[in-house]
PDB file of N, CA, C and O in Angstrom:
ATOM      1  N   UNK A   1     191.013 178.016  -0.760  1.00 95.00           N
ATOM      2  CA  UNK A   1     190.264 178.775  -1.191  1.00 95.00           C
ATOM      3  C   UNK A   1     189.480 178.970  -1.504  1.00 95.00           C
ATOM      4  O   UNK A   1     189.150 178.866  -3.351  1.00 95.00           O
ATOM      5  N   UNK A   2     187.545 179.009  -1.613  1.00 96.00           N
ATOM      6  CA  UNK A   2     186.186 179.202  -1.985  1.00 96.00           C
ATOM      7  C   UNK A   2     186.137 180.872  -2.506  1.00 96.00           C
ATOM      8  O   UNK A   2     185.766 181.480  -1.486  1.00 96.00           O
ATOM      9  N   UNK A   3     185.275 180.921  -3.835  1.00 97.00           N
ATOM     10  CA  UNK A   3     185.279 182.716  -3.644  1.00 97.00           C
ATOM     11  C   UNK A   3     183.968 181.890  -4.660  1.00 97.00           C
ATOM     12  O   UNK A   3     184.353 181.022  -5.806  1.00 97.00           O
ATOM     13  N   UNK A   4     182.693 182.943  -4.153  1.00 97.00           N
ATOM     14  CA  UNK A   4     181.880 182.251  -4.947  1.00 97.00           C
ATOM     15  C   UNK A   4     181.513 183.907  -5.717  1.00 97.00           C
ATOM     16  O   UNK A   4     181.675 185.558  -5.476  1.00 97.00           O
ATOM     17  N   UNK A   5     181.612 184.258  -6.965  1.00 96.00           N
ATOM     18  CA  UNK A   5     181.029 184.926  -7.706  1.00 96.00           C
ATOM     19  C   UNK A   5     180.296 185.634  -8.739  1.00 96.00           C
ATOM     20  O   UNK A   5     179.013 184.789  -8.697  1.00 96.00           O
ATOM     21  N   UNK A   6     179.228 187.134  -7.783  1.00 95.00           N
ATOM     22  CA  UNK A   6     178.161 187.074  -8.860  1.00 95.00           C
ATOM     23  C   UNK A   6     177.839 187.753  -9.320  1.00 95.00           C
ATOM     24  O   UNK A   6     178.794 189.643  -9.249  1.00 95.00           O
ATOM     25  N   UNK A   7     177.723 188.159 -10.945  1.00 92.00           N
ATOM     26  CA  UNK A   7     177.187 188.931 -12.023  1.00 92.00           C
ATOM     27  C   UNK A   7     175.993 188.744 -11.667  1.00 92.00           C
ATOM     28  O   UNK A   7     175.363 188.004 -11.903  1.00 92.00           O
ATOM     29  N   UNK A   8     175.334 190.493 -11.522  1.00 88.00           N
ATOM     30  CA  UNK A   8     173.654 190.904 -11.827  1.00 88.00           C
ATOM     31  C   UNK A   8     173.240 191.929 -12.634  1.00 88.00           C
ATOM     32  O   UNK A   8     172.800 192.301 -12.404  1.00 88.00           O
ATOM     33  N   UNK A   9     174.201 192.426 -13.599  1.00 82.00           N
ATOM     34  CA  UNK A   9     174.056 192.866 -14.764  1.00 82.00           C
ATOM     35  C   UNK A   9     173.296 192.035 -15.398  1.00 82.00           C
ATOM     36  O   UNK A   9     172.548 191.340 -15.710  1.00 82.00           O
ATOM     37  N   UNK A  10     173.368 192.635 -16.920  1.00 81.00           N
ATOM     38  CA  UNK A  10     172.816 191.776 -17.914  1.00 81.00           C
ATOM     39  C   UNK A  10     173.297 190.459 -17.897  1.00 81.00           C
ATOM     40  O   UNK A  10     174.438 190.015 -18.426  1.00 81.00           O
ATOM     41  N   UNK A  11     172.657 189.749 -18.436  1.00 87.00           N
ATOM     42  CA  UNK A  11     173.399 188.338 -18.610  1.00 87.00           C
ATOM     43  C   UNK A  11     173.598 187.508 -16.831  1.00 87.00           C
ATOM     44  O   UNK A  11     174.673 187.058 -17.347  1.00 87.00           O
ATOM     45  N   UNK A  12     172.805 187.971 -15.779  1.00 91.00           N
ATOM     46  CA  UNK A  12     173.258 187.434 -14.426  1.00 91.00           C
ATOM     47  C   UNK A  12     173.892 185.921 -14.872  1.00 91.00           C
ATOM     48  O   UNK A  12     173.218 185.231 -15.275  1.00 91.00           O
ATOM     49  N   UNK A  13     175.175 185.776 -13.523  1.00 94.00           N
ATOM     50  CA  UNK A  13     175.846 184.621 -13.323  1.00 94.00           C
ATOM     51  C   UNK A  13     175.914 183.952 -12.466  1.00 94.00           C
ATOM     52  O   UNK A  13     175.927 185.314 -11.399  1.00 94.00           O
ATOM     53  N   UNK A  14     176.483 183.336 -11.832  1.00 96.00           N
ATOM     54  CA  UNK A  14     177.153 182.979 -10.881  1.00 96.00           C
ATOM     55  C   UNK A  14     178.416 181.165 -10.729  1.00 96.00           C
ATOM     56  O   UNK A  14     177.690 180.773 -12.092  1.00 96.00           O
ATOM     57  N   UNK A  15     178.977 181.888 -10.144  1.00 97.00           N
ATOM     58  CA  UNK A  15     180.332 180.734 -10.017  1.00 97.00           C
ATOM     59  C   UNK A  15     181.047 180.768  -9.274  1.00 97.00           C
ATOM     60  O   UNK A  15     180.979 181.323  -7.981  1.00 97.00           O
ATOM     61  N   UNK A  16     181.958 179.810  -8.690  1.00 97.00           N
ATOM     62  CA  UNK A  16     182.413 179.380  -7.299  1.00 97.00           C
ATOM     63  C   UNK A  16     183.716 178.744  -8.072  1.00 97.00           C
ATOM     64  O   UNK A  16     184.755 178.248  -9.384  1.00 97.00           O
ATOM     65  N   UNK A  17     185.408 180.302  -7.572  1.00 95.00           N
ATOM     66  CA  UNK A  17     186.355 178.956  -7.879  1.00 95.00           C
ATOM     67  C   UNK A  17     187.659 178.294  -6.671  1.00 95.00           C
ATOM     68  O   UNK A  17     186.624 178.956  -5.179  1.00 95.00           O
ATOM     69  N   UNK A  18     187.973 177.554  -6.580  1.00 95.00           N
ATOM     70  CA  UNK A  18     187.954 176.800  -5.277  1.00 95.00           C
ATOM     71  C   UNK A  18     189.823 177.278  -5.404  1.00 95.00           C
ATOM     72  O   UNK A  18     190.533 176.491  -6.311  1.00 95.00           O
ATOM     73  N   UNK A  19     190.596 177.806  -4.500  1.00 94.00           N
ATOM     74  CA  UNK A  19     191.561 177.761  -5.134  1.00 94.00           C
ATOM     75  C   UNK A  19     192.288 178.220  -6.647  1.00 94.00           C
ATOM     76  O   UNK A  19     193.489 177.096  -7.176  1.00 94.00           O
ATOM     77  N   UNK A  20     191.688 179.065  -6.908  1.00 91.00           N
ATOM     78  CA  UNK A  20     192.425 179.622  -8.657  1.00 91.00           C
ATOM     79  C   UNK A  20     191.657 178.745  -9.142  1.00 91.00           C
ATOM     80  O   UNK A  20     191.528 179.455 -11.382  1.00 91.00           O
ATOM     81  N   UNK A  21     190.947 177.433  -9.576  1.00 95.00           N
ATOM     82  CA  UNK A  21     190.122 177.266 -10.525  1.00 95.00           C
ATOM     83  C   UNK A  21     188.963 176.458 -10.725  1.00 95.00           C
ATOM     84  O   UNK A  21     188.553 176.893  -9.530  1.00 95.00           O
ATOM     85  N   UNK A  22     188.432 177.147 -11.811  1.00 96.00           N
ATOM     86  CA  UNK A  22     187.160 177.369 -11.640  1.00 96.00           C
ATOM     87  C   UNK A  22     185.928 175.972 -11.041  1.00 96.00           C
ATOM     88  O   UNK A  22     186.805 175.226 -12.556  1.00 96.00           O
ATOM     89  N   UNK A  23     185.430 175.414 -10.778  1.00 96.00           N
ATOM     90  CA  UNK A  23     184.597 174.851  -9.884  1.00 96.00           C
ATOM     91  C   UNK A  23     182.970 174.217 -11.027  1.00 96.00           C
ATOM     92  O   UNK A  23     182.857 173.446 -10.835  1.00 96.00           O
ATOM     93  N   UNK A  24     182.992 175.776 -11.048  1.00 97.00           N
ATOM     94  CA  UNK A  24     180.801 175.399 -11.627  1.00 97.00           C
ATOM     95  C   UNK A  24     180.927 176.925 -12.116  1.00 97.00           C
ATOM     96  O   UNK A  24     181.306 177.762 -11.434  1.00 97.00           O
ATOM     97  N   UNK A  25     179.996 177.482 -12.706  1.00 96.00           N
ATOM     98  CA  UNK A  25     179.312 178.827 -13.254  1.00 96.00           C
ATOM     99  C   UNK A  25     178.527 177.979 -13.838  1.00 96.00           C
ATOM    100  O   UNK A  25     178.757 177.293 -15.043  1.00 96.00           O
ATOM    101  N   UNK A  26     177.411 179.261 -14.161  1.00 97.00           N
ATOM    102  CA  UNK A  26     175.765 178.611 -15.032  1.00 97.00           C
ATOM    103  C   UNK A  26     175.635 180.365 -14.857  1.00 97.00           C
ATOM    104  O   UNK A  26     175.590 181.644 -13.624  1.00 97.00           O
ATOM    105  N   UNK A  27     175.340 180.887 -15.836  1.00 95.00           N
ATOM    106  CA  UNK A  27     174.232 182.137 -17.112  1.00 95.00           C
ATOM    107  C   UNK A  27     173.033 181.687 -16.262  1.00 95.00           C
ATOM    108  O   UNK A  27     172.173 180.570 -16.137  1.00 95.00           O
ATOM    109  N   UNK A  28     172.234 182.423 -14.944  1.00 93.00           N
ATOM    110  CA  UNK A  28     170.568 182.335 -14.719  1.00 93.00           C
ATOM    111  C   UNK A  28     170.067 182.137 -16.154  1.00 93.00           C
ATOM    112  O   UNK A  28     168.423 181.223 -15.731  1.00 93.00           O
ATOM    113  N   UNK A  29     169.661 183.185 -17.126  1.00 92.00           N
ATOM    114  CA  UNK A  29     168.928 182.183 -18.282  1.00 92.00           C
ATOM    115  C   UNK A  29     168.961 180.863 -18.572  1.00 92.00           C
ATOM    116  O   UNK A  29     167.908 180.535 -19.259  1.00 92.00           O
ATOM    117  N   UNK A  30     169.834 180.197 -18.133  1.00 94.00           N
ATOM    118  CA  UNK A  30     170.242 179.104 -18.747  1.00 94.00           C
ATOM    119  C   UNK A  30     169.098 178.393 -17.466  1.00 94.00           C
ATOM    120  O   UNK A  30     168.248 177.214 -17.736  1.00 94.00           O
ATOM    121  N   UNK A  31     168.673 178.683 -16.603  1.00 94.00           N
ATOM    122  CA  UNK A  31     167.905 178.289 -15.709  1.00 94.00           C
ATOM    123  C   UNK A  31     166.362 178.533 -15.376  1.00 94.00           C
ATOM    124  O   UNK A  31     165.198 178.166 -15.222  1.00 94.00           O
ATOM    125  N   UNK A  32     166.236 179.744 -15.856  1.00 91.00           N
ATOM    126  CA  UNK A  32     164.956 180.447 -15.612  1.00 91.00           C
ATOM    127  C   UNK A  32     164.219 180.618 -17.489  1.00 91.00           C
ATOM    128  O   UNK A  32     163.312 181.014 -17.348  1.00 91.00           O
ATOM    129  N   UNK A  33     164.917 180.138 -18.472  1.00 91.00           N
ATOM    130  CA  UNK A  33     164.472 179.826 -19.881  1.00 91.00           C
ATOM    131  C   UNK A  33     164.050 181.451 -20.429  1.00 91.00           C
ATOM    132  O   UNK A  33     163.437 181.972 -21.174  1.00 91.00           O
ATOM    133  N   UNK A  34     164.651 182.589 -19.437  1.00 87.00           N
ATOM    134  CA  UNK A  34     164.619 184.365 -19.917  1.00 87.00           C
ATOM    135  C   UNK A  34     165.458 185.107 -20.491  1.00 87.00           C
ATOM    136  O   UNK A  34     167.520 184.882 -20.064  1.00 87.00           O
ATOM    137  N   UNK A  35     165.989 185.216 -21.416  1.00 86.00           N
ATOM    138  CA  UNK A  35     167.565 185.405 -22.431  1.00 86.00           C
ATOM    139  C   UNK A  35     167.773 186.847 -21.926  1.00 86.00           C
ATOM    140  O   UNK A  35     166.285 187.750 -21.507  1.00 86.00           O
ATOM    141  N   UNK A  36     169.018 187.167 -21.224  1.00 81.00           N
ATOM    142  CA  UNK A  36     169.712 188.030 -21.002  1.00 81.00           C
ATOM    143  C   UNK A  36     168.714 188.273 -19.920  1.00 81.00           C
ATOM    144  O   UNK A  36     168.651 190.286 -19.525  1.00 81.00           O
ATOM    145  N   UNK A  37     168.568 187.672 -19.286  1.00 81.00           N
ATOM    146  CA  UNK A  37     167.556 188.391 -18.086  1.00 81.00           C
ATOM    147  C   UNK A  37     169.180 188.447 -16.674  1.00 81.00           C
ATOM    148  O   UNK A  37     170.237 188.572 -16.698  1.00 81.00           O
ATOM    149  N   UNK A  38     168.681 189.653 -15.954  1.00 80.00           N
ATOM    150  CA  UNK A  38     169.216 190.723 -15.164  1.00 80.00           C
ATOM    151  C   UNK A  38     168.759 190.291 -13.709  1.00 80.00           C
ATOM    152  O   UNK A  38     167.557 190.699 -13.606  1.00 80.00           O
ATOM    153  N   UNK A  39     169.559 190.687 -12.914  1.00 84.00           N
ATOM    154  CA  UNK A  39     168.986 190.461 -11.409  1.00 84.00           C
ATOM    155  C   UNK A  39     170.138 189.200 -10.701  1.00 84.00           C
ATOM    156  O   UNK A  39     170.562 188.855 -11.167  1.00 84.00           O
ATOM    157  N   UNK A  40     169.668 189.525  -9.140  1.00 88.00           N
ATOM    158  CA  UNK A  40     170.423 188.607  -8.402  1.00 88.00           C
ATOM    159  C   UNK A  40     169.873 187.451  -8.522  1.00 88.00           C
ATOM    160  O   UNK A  40     169.223 187.181  -8.961  1.00 88.00           O
ATOM    161  N   UNK A  41     171.106 186.794  -8.942  1.00 92.00           N
ATOM    162  CA  UNK A  41     171.282 185.480 -10.258  1.00 92.00           C
ATOM    163  C   UNK A  41     170.865 184.093  -8.789  1.00 92.00           C
ATOM    164  O   UNK A  41     171.874 182.694  -8.572  1.00 92.00           O
ATOM    165  N   UNK A  42     169.733 184.092  -8.153  1.00 94.00           N
ATOM    166  CA  UNK A  42     169.522 183.153  -7.301  1.00 94.00           C
ATOM    167  C   UNK A  42     169.101 181.549  -7.090  1.00 94.00           C
ATOM    168  O   UNK A  42     170.172 180.627  -6.649  1.00 94.00           O
ATOM    169  N   UNK A  43     169.216 181.387  -8.780  1.00 97.00           N
ATOM    170  CA  UNK A  43     168.802 179.905  -9.229  1.00 97.00           C
ATOM    171  C   UNK A  43     170.564 179.825  -9.553  1.00 97.00           C
ATOM    172  O   UNK A  43     170.727 178.459  -8.734  1.00 97.00           O
ATOM    173  N   UNK A  44     171.161 180.476 -10.165  1.00 97.00           N
ATOM    174  CA  UNK A  44     172.360 179.861 -10.126  1.00 97.00           C
ATOM    175  C   UNK A  44     173.074 179.968  -9.467  1.00 97.00           C
ATOM    176  O   UNK A  44     174.245 179.150  -9.154  1.00 97.00           O
ATOM    177  N   UNK A  45     173.567 180.916  -7.742  1.00 97.00           N
ATOM    178  CA  UNK A  45     174.189 181.038  -6.855  1.00 97.00           C
ATOM    179  C   UNK A  45     173.420 179.076  -5.745  1.00 97.00           C
ATOM    180  O   UNK A  45     174.972 178.511  -6.073  1.00 97.00           O
ATOM    181  N   UNK A  46     172.474 178.814  -5.830  1.00 97.00           N
ATOM    182  CA  UNK A  46     172.526 177.713  -5.661  1.00 97.00           C
ATOM    183  C   UNK A  46     173.007 175.963  -5.836  1.00 97.00           C
ATOM    184  O   UNK A  46     172.617 174.833  -6.213  1.00 97.00           O
ATOM    185  N   UNK A  47     172.655 176.986  -7.720  1.00 97.00           N
ATOM    186  CA  UNK A  47     173.121 175.248  -8.569  1.00 97.00           C
ATOM    187  C   UNK A  47     174.543 174.901  -8.513  1.00 97.00           C
ATOM    188  O   UNK A  47     175.066 173.907  -8.264  1.00 97.00           O
ATOM    189  N   UNK A  48     175.319 176.970  -8.948  1.00 98.00           N
ATOM    190  CA  UNK A  48     177.240 176.722  -8.283  1.00 98.00           C
ATOM    191  C   UNK A  48     177.487 176.284  -6.937  1.00 98.00           C
ATOM    192  O   UNK A  48     178.248 174.963  -7.029  1.00 98.00           O
ATOM    193  N   UNK A  49     176.364 175.875  -5.842  1.00 97.00           N
ATOM    194  CA  UNK A  49     176.559 175.832  -4.982  1.00 97.00           C
ATOM    195  C   UNK A  49     176.615 174.103  -4.765  1.00 97.00           C
ATOM    196  O   UNK A  49     177.234 173.662  -4.017  1.00 97.00           O
ATOM    197  N   UNK A  50     175.614 173.604  -5.054  1.00 97.00           N
ATOM    198  CA  UNK A  50     174.902 172.322  -5.681  1.00 97.00           C
ATOM    199  C   UNK A  50     176.387 171.474  -6.429  1.00 97.00           C
ATOM    200  O   UNK A  50     177.007 170.741  -6.127  1.00 97.00           O
ATOM    201  N   UNK A  51     176.765 172.054  -7.363  1.00 96.00           N
ATOM    202  CA  UNK A  51     177.529 171.580  -8.544  1.00 96.00           C
ATOM    203  C   UNK A  51     178.358 171.437  -8.016  1.00 96.00           C
ATOM    204  O   UNK A  51     179.562 170.028  -7.785  1.00 96.00           O
ATOM    205  N   UNK A  52     179.200 171.883  -6.646  1.00 96.00           N
ATOM    206  CA  UNK A  52     180.435 172.288  -6.176  1.00 96.00           C
ATOM    207  C   UNK A  52     180.448 171.587  -5.086  1.00 96.00           C
ATOM    208  O   UNK A  52     181.948 170.933  -4.700  1.00 96.00           O
ATOM    209  N   UNK A  53     179.666 170.889  -4.714  1.00 96.00           N
ATOM    210  CA  UNK A  53     178.886 170.430  -3.488  1.00 96.00           C
ATOM    211  C   UNK A  53     179.888 171.196  -2.281  1.00 96.00           C
ATOM    212  O   UNK A  53     180.265 170.056  -1.287  1.00 96.00           O
ATOM    213  N   UNK A  54     179.038 172.009  -1.770  1.00 96.00           N
ATOM    214  CA  UNK A  54     179.848 172.831  -1.076  1.00 96.00           C
ATOM    215  C   UNK A  54     178.369 174.034  -0.292  1.00 96.00           C
ATOM    216  O   UNK A  54     177.758 174.106  -1.023  1.00 96.00           O
ATOM    217  N   UNK A  55     178.681 174.782   0.701  1.00 97.00           N
ATOM    218  CA  UNK A  55     177.240 175.239   1.257  1.00 97.00           C
ATOM    219  C   UNK A  55     177.590 176.416   1.812  1.00 97.00           C
ATOM    220  O   UNK A  55     179.085 176.785   1.906  1.00 97.00           O
ATOM    221  N   UNK A  56     176.609 177.851   2.177  1.00 96.00           N
ATOM    222  CA  UNK A  56     177.332 178.545   1.823  1.00 96.00           C
ATOM    223  C   UNK A  56     178.740 178.831   3.216  1.00 96.00           C
ATOM    224  O   UNK A  56     179.391 180.164   2.642  1.00 96.00           O
ATOM    225  N   UNK A  57     178.351 178.239   4.627  1.00 97.00           N
ATOM    226  CA  UNK A  57     178.650 178.201   5.033  1.00 97.00           C
ATOM    227  C   UNK A  57     180.537 178.021   4.739  1.00 97.00           C
ATOM    228  O   UNK A  57     182.181 178.325   5.156  1.00 97.00           O
ATOM    229  N   UNK A  58     180.953 177.312   3.538  1.00 96.00           N
ATOM    230  CA  UNK A  58     182.299 177.060   3.103  1.00 96.00           C
ATOM    231  C   UNK A  58     182.396 177.724   2.213  1.00 96.00           C
ATOM    232  O   UNK A  58     184.218 177.955   1.895  1.00 96.00           O
ATOM    233  N   UNK A  59     182.018 179.130   1.494  1.00 97.00           N
ATOM    234  CA  UNK A  59     182.737 179.816   1.221  1.00 97.00           C
ATOM    235  C   UNK A  59     183.330 180.767   2.084  1.00 97.00           C
ATOM    236  O   UNK A  59     182.814 181.569   2.658  1.00 97.00           O
ATOM    237  N   UNK A  60     184.591 181.220   1.260  1.00 97.00           N
ATOM    238  CA  UNK A  60     185.830 182.147   2.250  1.00 97.00           C
ATOM    239  C   UNK A  60     185.372 184.107   1.642  1.00 97.00           C
ATOM    240  O   UNK A  60     185.484 184.635   2.772  1.00 97.00           O
ATOM    241  N   UNK A  61     185.140 184.089   1.044  1.00 96.00           N
ATOM    242  CA  UNK A  61     184.731 185.284  -0.357  1.00 96.00           C
ATOM    243  C   UNK A  61     183.974 185.126  -0.718  1.00 96.00           C
ATOM    244  O   UNK A  61     183.614 184.608  -1.215  1.00 96.00           O
ATOM    245  N   UNK A  62     182.775 186.552  -1.262  1.00 96.00           N
ATOM    246  CA  UNK A  62     182.137 186.561  -2.085  1.00 96.00           C
ATOM    247  C   UNK A  62     182.828 187.730  -3.235  1.00 96.00           C
ATOM    248  O   UNK A  62     183.211 189.346  -2.585  1.00 96.00           O
ATOM    249  N   UNK A  63     182.616 187.610  -4.377  1.00 93.00           N
ATOM    250  CA  UNK A  63     182.923 189.014  -5.559  1.00 93.00           C
ATOM    251  C   UNK A  63     181.681 188.501  -6.152  1.00 93.00           C
ATOM    252  O   UNK A  63     181.110 188.418  -6.744  1.00 93.00           O
ATOM    253  N   UNK A  64     181.282 190.504  -6.013  1.00 91.00           N
ATOM    254  CA  UNK A  64     180.091 190.799  -6.669  1.00 91.00           C
ATOM    255  C   UNK A  64     180.372 192.030  -7.661  1.00 91.00           C
ATOM    256  O   UNK A  64     181.195 192.619  -7.966  1.00 91.00           O
ATOM    257  N   UNK A  65     179.985 191.054  -8.867  1.00 87.00           N
ATOM    258  CA  UNK A  65     180.557 192.298 -10.383  1.00 87.00           C
ATOM    259  C   UNK A  65     179.236 193.012 -11.052  1.00 87.00           C
ATOM    260  O   UNK A  65     177.987 191.745 -11.019  1.00 87.00           O
ATOM    261  N   UNK A  66     179.100 194.431 -10.936  1.00 76.00           N
ATOM    262  CA  UNK A  66     177.625 194.270 -11.773  1.00 76.00           C
ATOM    263  C   UNK A  66     177.000 195.741 -11.810  1.00 76.00           C
ATOM    264  O   UNK A  66     177.303 195.467  -9.508  1.00 76.00           O
ATOM    265  N   UNK A  67     176.274 195.885 -12.446  1.00 65.00           N
ATOM    266  CA  UNK A  67     175.074 196.492 -11.184  1.00 65.00           C
ATOM    267  C   UNK A  67     173.776 195.975 -11.896  1.00 65.00           C
ATOM    268  O   UNK A  67     173.832 196.035 -12.950  1.00 65.00           O
ATOM    269  N   UNK A  68     172.739 195.901 -11.092  1.00 60.00           N
ATOM    270  CA  UNK A  68     171.343 195.492 -11.258  1.00 60.00           C
ATOM    271  C   UNK A  68     170.837 196.490 -12.590  1.00 60.00           C
ATOM    272  O   UNK A  68     170.292 197.779 -11.985  1.00 60.00           O
ATOM    273  N   UNK A  69     170.697 196.180 -13.210  1.00 59.00           N
ATOM    274  CA  UNK A  69     170.122 197.113 -14.516  1.00 59.00           C
ATOM    275  C   UNK A  69     168.625 196.756 -15.380  1.00 59.00           C
ATOM    276  O   UNK A  69     169.082 195.935 -16.165  1.00 59.00           O
ATOM    277  N   UNK A  70     167.365 196.666 -14.193  1.00 60.00           N
ATOM    278  CA  UNK A  70     166.524 195.791 -14.987  1.00 60.00           C
ATOM    279  C   UNK A  70     166.279 196.187 -16.810  1.00 60.00           C
ATOM    280  O   UNK A  70     165.712 197.791 -16.979  1.00 60.00           O
ATOM    281  N   UNK A  71     166.376 195.227 -17.131  1.00 62.00           N
ATOM    282  CA  UNK A  71     165.886 195.519 -19.079  1.00 62.00           C
ATOM    283  C   UNK A  71     164.574 195.031 -19.121  1.00 62.00           C
ATOM    284  O   UNK A  71     163.269 193.912 -18.381  1.00 62.00           O
ATOM    285  N   UNK A  72     163.716 195.178 -19.558  1.00 60.00           N
ATOM    286  CA  UNK A  72     162.723 195.299 -20.372  1.00 60.00           C
ATOM    287  C   UNK A  72     162.794 193.852 -20.630  1.00 60.00           C
ATOM    288  O   UNK A  72     163.600 192.917 -20.924  1.00 60.00           O
ATOM    289  N   UNK A  73     161.650 192.757 -20.424  1.00 63.00           N
ATOM    290  CA  UNK A  73     161.301 191.641 -20.003  1.00 63.00           C
ATOM    291  C   UNK A  73     160.686 190.626 -21.173  1.00 63.00           C
ATOM    292  O   UNK A  73     160.813 189.867 -21.377  1.00 63.00           O
ATOM    293  N   UNK A  74     159.625 191.684 -22.300  1.00 66.00           N
ATOM    294  CA  UNK A  74     159.251 191.180 -22.858  1.00 66.00           C
ATOM    295  C   UNK A  74     159.234 192.247 -24.399  1.00 66.00           C
ATOM    296  O   UNK A  74     159.911 193.113 -24.032  1.00 66.00           O
ATOM    297  N   UNK A  75     158.690 191.854 -25.490  1.00 66.00           N
ATOM    298  CA  UNK A  75     158.512 192.580 -26.564  1.00 66.00           C
ATOM    299  C   UNK A  75     157.707 193.899 -26.980  1.00 66.00           C
ATOM    300  O   UNK A  75     158.430 195.079 -26.515  1.00 66.00           O
ATOM    301  N   UNK A  76     156.379 194.107 -25.517  1.00 67.00           N
ATOM    302  CA  UNK A  76     156.172 194.735 -25.446  1.00 67.00           C
ATOM    303  C   UNK A  76     156.263 196.387 -25.163  1.00 67.00           C
ATOM    304  O   UNK A  76     156.368 197.314 -25.319  1.00 67.00           O
ATOM    305  N   UNK A  77     156.819 195.865 -23.993  1.00 64.00           N
ATOM    306  CA  UNK A  77     158.354 196.496 -23.177  1.00 64.00           C
ATOM    307  C   UNK A  77     159.282 197.722 -23.983  1.00 64.00           C
ATOM    308  O   UNK A  77     159.812 198.417 -23.438  1.00 64.00           O
ATOM    309  N   UNK A  78     159.710 196.424 -25.015  1.00 58.00           N
ATOM    310  CA  UNK A  78     161.062 197.227 -25.485  1.00 58.00           C
ATOM    311  C   UNK A  78     160.139 197.891 -26.611  1.00 58.00           C
ATOM    312  O   UNK A  78     160.787 199.196 -26.342  1.00 58.00           O
ATOM    313  N   UNK A  79     159.233 198.240 -27.643  1.00 57.00           N
ATOM    314  CA  UNK A  79     158.778 198.504 -28.303  1.00 57.00           C
ATOM    315  C   UNK A  79     158.142 199.915 -26.846  1.00 57.00           C
ATOM    316  O   UNK A  79     158.533 201.345 -28.043  1.00 57.00           O
TER     317      UNK A  79
END
C-alpha cells in the first residue's frame, strides 16, 4: 500500500510511505528556497513521486495534515 502524505501548513512538506516504510520525503522550502513556506506543497509532491518512482495512479491513499495558514513572506510584511 502506498500513501502520499501532505502537510500544507508551516513548513509544508510531502512524503510517501510504502507498506509502512518512509520511501521519500521533502519540505517545500528546500525546493522554493523560501524559509517556512506554507501552502500546498506542489513541488514537494512532484519530487517525492519522482524519488519513489511512482505516479499518482499508483497512490492508494492521500493523507492531509494541517490547515493552510499564509505567513508573511518578507520582513516588511512581518513588521
